[in-house]
Structure formats: structure tokens, C-alpha cells
Amino acid sequence: MRIVALLIVFAITYLSNTPHLMVSDVHTWINSTNYEQNIKFINIFKKDSVFYASWGEIKDTEFYLHKSAHFIFYGALSTFLFWKSTNKKTIFMKLVLIAGFTLTDEIHQFYVVGRSGRLIDSCFDMCSALFWFSLIFAFGKATKESKVKKEKSTLSGTKHQTVFDKLETEN
């Protein structure tokens, strides 16, 4: 699972490094890297920096496709990172790593020509990861609860065996 998560991180980084990326045009998915020449690192920390700007008024189809891609990629990353995670410290560290990755990814996009790295995108990515994490947690909890109910019913003496349970006991 971790290898798949690492491949997703590489895919996100590659696509973030692609100038003038348009989700609706496959031909723009493979462009050579081109960085803004007049932007310095200190520009991110200026109060009037574009990095802190909202998404603005223009919300066309391409905007929603970009946000959907962010939602799917960070959802997939969460799925492969958090699947079967139970240790609270490990879960917390993974959340911190995802938050750090979303922030550094947006800072990186700030320098790529035709891309806009924004803090609000980092927040959206983190919310996407948390949404998928909560689904995984809810699914895992529901699975554990059904196992507990099954164990309780076998302990109480009521036998509700399925065909699959009978096959397991015979083998």
C-alpha cells in the first residue's frame, strides 16, 4: 500500500510541475518544466501575495476539473496511507505528512509558469484527504462492529452460520 501511495505522490508532483496544465486537454499533461523567473521565495510571505488570494470569480469547467482531480488524487493518497491504520500516533504523523505535502506542493506550483499555488488549494487538498480518511475510518469501524456482533452471536450460543462459515469450519 505504501508503494502505491508513493507512486501517487510522484504523480501529484509531476502534474504540479507541468506548466499550463489543463485537465480537459491530455496534450498539456506532458510539458517540459518552466519556472517563473521574477518570483522570489520571499514573495510568498508578503501580505498581498497571490499565494493568499481566493479562487476568485472565474469558476469555469476547467476549475472544477482541477478541483475534482485534487479531490481524487488526495483521496487516493489517503486511502493507500490510512488503510488498516490503527495506531493513533501513526495516523497523526500521516496527517501531518499529508498537510506538509499539500503545502509544499502549492508552494512549488507558485513558481511553475501557468500554475497558481495558493494556500486555499492546500486547505482544499487537506480537506479532501480528511474526508477520505473519515470514510476509511467509518468503513473500518463498521467492519469491526460487524465482526464483534458476529463473535457475540457465536458466544451467546445462537448459530447463524452461512455457507461460507460452514466451509471454514469443515476445513
Coordinates of C-alpha atoms in Angstrom, one line a residue:
M1 CA 0.0 0.0 0.0
R2 CA 2.9 2.4 0.8
I3 CA 4.4 1.9 -2.6
V4 CA 1.1 2.9 -4.3
A5 CA 0.9 5.9 -2.0
L6 CA 4.5 6.9 -3.1
L7 CA 3.5 6.5 -6.7
I8 CA 0.6 8.8 -6.1
V9 CA 2.9 11.4 -4.5
F10 CA 5.2 11.2 -7.6
A11 CA 2.1 11.6 -9.9
I12 CA 0.9 14.7 -8.0
T13 CA 4.4 16.2 -8.0
Y14 CA 4.8 15.5 -11.8
L15 CA 1.4 17.1 -12.6
S16 CA 2.1 20.0 -10.3
N17 CA 5.4 20.6 -12.2
T18 CA 3.6 20.7 -15.6
P19 CA 3.2 24.3 -16.9
H20 CA -0.2 25.3 -18.3
L21 CA -1.8 22.0 -17.3
M22 CA -5.4 21.7 -18.5
V23 CA -7.2 18.6 -17.2
S24 CA -9.5 18.6 -20.2
D25 CA -6.6 18.6 -22.7
V26 CA -4.5 15.4 -22.5
H27 CA -1.8 17.1 -24.7
T28 CA -1.0 19.5 -21.9
W29 CA -0.2 16.8 -19.4
I30 CA 3.3 16.3 -20.8
N31 CA 5.1 19.7 -21.0
S32 CA 8.6 20.5 -20.1
T33 CA 9.1 22.3 -16.8
N34 CA 9.2 26.1 -17.0
Y35 CA 9.6 28.2 -13.9
E36 CA 8.7 31.9 -13.3
Q37 CA 11.8 33.9 -13.4
N38 CA 10.7 37.0 -11.4
I39 CA 9.4 35.4 -8.3
K40 CA 11.5 35.0 -5.2
F41 CA 10.8 32.8 -2.2
I42 CA 10.1 35.9 0.0
N43 CA 7.2 36.8 -2.3
I44 CA 5.1 34.0 -0.6
F45 CA 5.4 35.7 2.7
K46 CA 4.2 39.1 1.5
K47 CA 0.7 40.1 2.7
D48 CA -0.6 40.9 -0.8
S49 CA 0.9 37.8 -2.4
V50 CA -1.3 35.8 -4.8
F51 CA -0.5 32.8 -2.6
Y52 CA -3.1 34.0 -0.1
A53 CA -5.7 35.0 -2.7
S54 CA -9.0 33.3 -3.1
W55 CA -10.0 31.4 -6.1
G56 CA -11.7 34.5 -7.5
E57 CA -14.8 34.8 -9.6
I58 CA -13.8 32.7 -12.5
K59 CA -15.0 29.2 -11.9
D60 CA -15.3 27.5 -15.3
T61 CA -15.3 23.8 -16.2
E62 CA -11.5 23.6 -16.1
F63 CA -11.6 25.0 -12.5
Y64 CA -14.0 22.2 -11.4
L65 CA -12.0 19.6 -13.2
H66 CA -8.8 20.7 -11.4
K67 CA -10.6 20.6 -8.0
S68 CA -12.0 17.2 -8.9
A69 CA -8.5 15.9 -9.7
H70 CA -7.2 17.3 -6.4
F71 CA -10.0 15.6 -4.6
I72 CA -9.4 12.2 -6.3
F73 CA -5.6 12.3 -6.0
Y74 CA -5.6 13.2 -2.3
G75 CA -8.4 10.8 -1.7
A76 CA -6.4 8.0 -3.3
L77 CA -3.3 9.1 -1.3
S78 CA -5.3 9.0 1.9
T79 CA -6.8 5.6 1.1
F80 CA -3.5 4.0 0.5
L81 CA -1.8 5.7 3.5
F82 CA -4.6 5.1 6.1
W83 CA -5.9 1.7 5.0
K84 CA -5.8 -0.6 8.1
S85 CA -4.0 2.1 10.2
T86 CA -5.0 1.8 13.9
N87 CA -2.2 3.4 15.8
K88 CA -3.2 7.0 16.8
K89 CA 0.4 8.3 16.7
T90 CA 0.9 6.8 13.2
I91 CA -2.4 8.3 12.0
F92 CA -1.4 11.7 13.4
M93 CA 2.0 11.5 11.7
K94 CA 0.5 10.6 8.4
L95 CA -2.0 13.5 8.6
V96 CA 1.0 15.9 9.4
L97 CA 2.9 14.5 6.4
I98 CA -0.1 15.0 4.1
A99 CA -0.6 18.5 5.4
G100 CA 3.1 19.3 4.8
F101 CA 3.0 17.7 1.3
T102 CA -0.1 19.8 0.3
L103 CA 1.6 23.0 1.5
T104 CA 5.0 22.3 -0.2
D105 CA 3.1 21.2 -3.4
E106 CA 1.3 24.5 -3.6
I107 CA 4.5 26.5 -2.8
H108 CA 6.1 24.6 -5.7
Q109 CA 3.2 25.4 -8.0
F110 CA 3.6 29.1 -7.1
Y111 CA 6.8 29.0 -9.2
V112 CA 5.6 27.0 -12.2
V113 CA 4.6 29.0 -15.3
G114 CA 0.8 28.8 -15.9
R115 CA 0.0 27.4 -12.5
S116 CA -1.2 29.1 -9.4
G117 CA 0.0 27.9 -6.0
R118 CA -2.5 29.1 -3.3
L119 CA -2.9 28.4 0.3
I120 CA -6.6 27.8 -0.2
D121 CA -5.7 24.9 -2.6
S122 CA -3.6 23.4 0.2
C123 CA -6.5 23.7 2.5
F124 CA -8.8 22.1 0.0
D125 CA -6.4 19.2 -0.6
M126 CA -6.2 18.6 3.2
C127 CA -10.0 18.7 3.5
S128 CA -10.1 16.1 0.7
A129 CA -7.6 13.9 2.5
L130 CA -9.6 14.2 5.8
F131 CA -12.9 13.4 4.0
W132 CA -11.4 10.2 2.6
F133 CA -9.8 9.4 5.9
S134 CA -13.1 9.7 7.6
L135 CA -14.7 7.4 5.1
I136 CA -12.0 4.8 5.6
F137 CA -12.3 5.2 9.4
A138 CA -16.1 4.8 9.2
F139 CA -15.8 1.8 6.9
G140 CA -13.2 0.2 9.1
K141 CA -15.3 0.9 12.2
A142 CA -18.4 -0.6 10.6
T143 CA -16.4 -3.7 9.6
K144 CA -15.0 -4.1 13.1
E145 CA -18.5 -3.7 14.6
S146 CA -20.0 -6.4 12.3
K147 CA -17.1 -8.7 13.4
V148 CA -17.8 -8.0 17.0
K149 CA -21.6 -8.7 16.5
K150 CA -20.7 -12.0 14.8
E151 CA -18.4 -13.0 17.6
K152 CA -21.1 -12.1 20.2
S153 CA -23.7 -14.2 18.4
T154 CA -21.4 -17.2 18.3
L155 CA -20.6 -16.8 22.0
S156 CA -24.2 -16.4 23.0
G157 CA -25.0 -19.8 21.5
T158 CA -27.1 -18.7 18.6
K159 CA -25.8 -20.2 15.5
H160 CA -26.3 -18.2 12.3
Q161 CA -23.8 -19.9 10.1
T162 CA -23.6 -19.0 6.4
V163 CA -22.5 -21.4 3.8
F164 CA -19.0 -19.8 3.9
D165 CA -18.8 -20.2 7.7
K166 CA -19.7 -23.9 7.3
L167 CA -16.9 -24.3 4.7
E168 CA -14.4 -22.7 7.0
T169 CA -15.3 -25.0 9.9
E170 CA -15.1 -28.1 7.7
N171 CA -11.6 -27.2 6.5

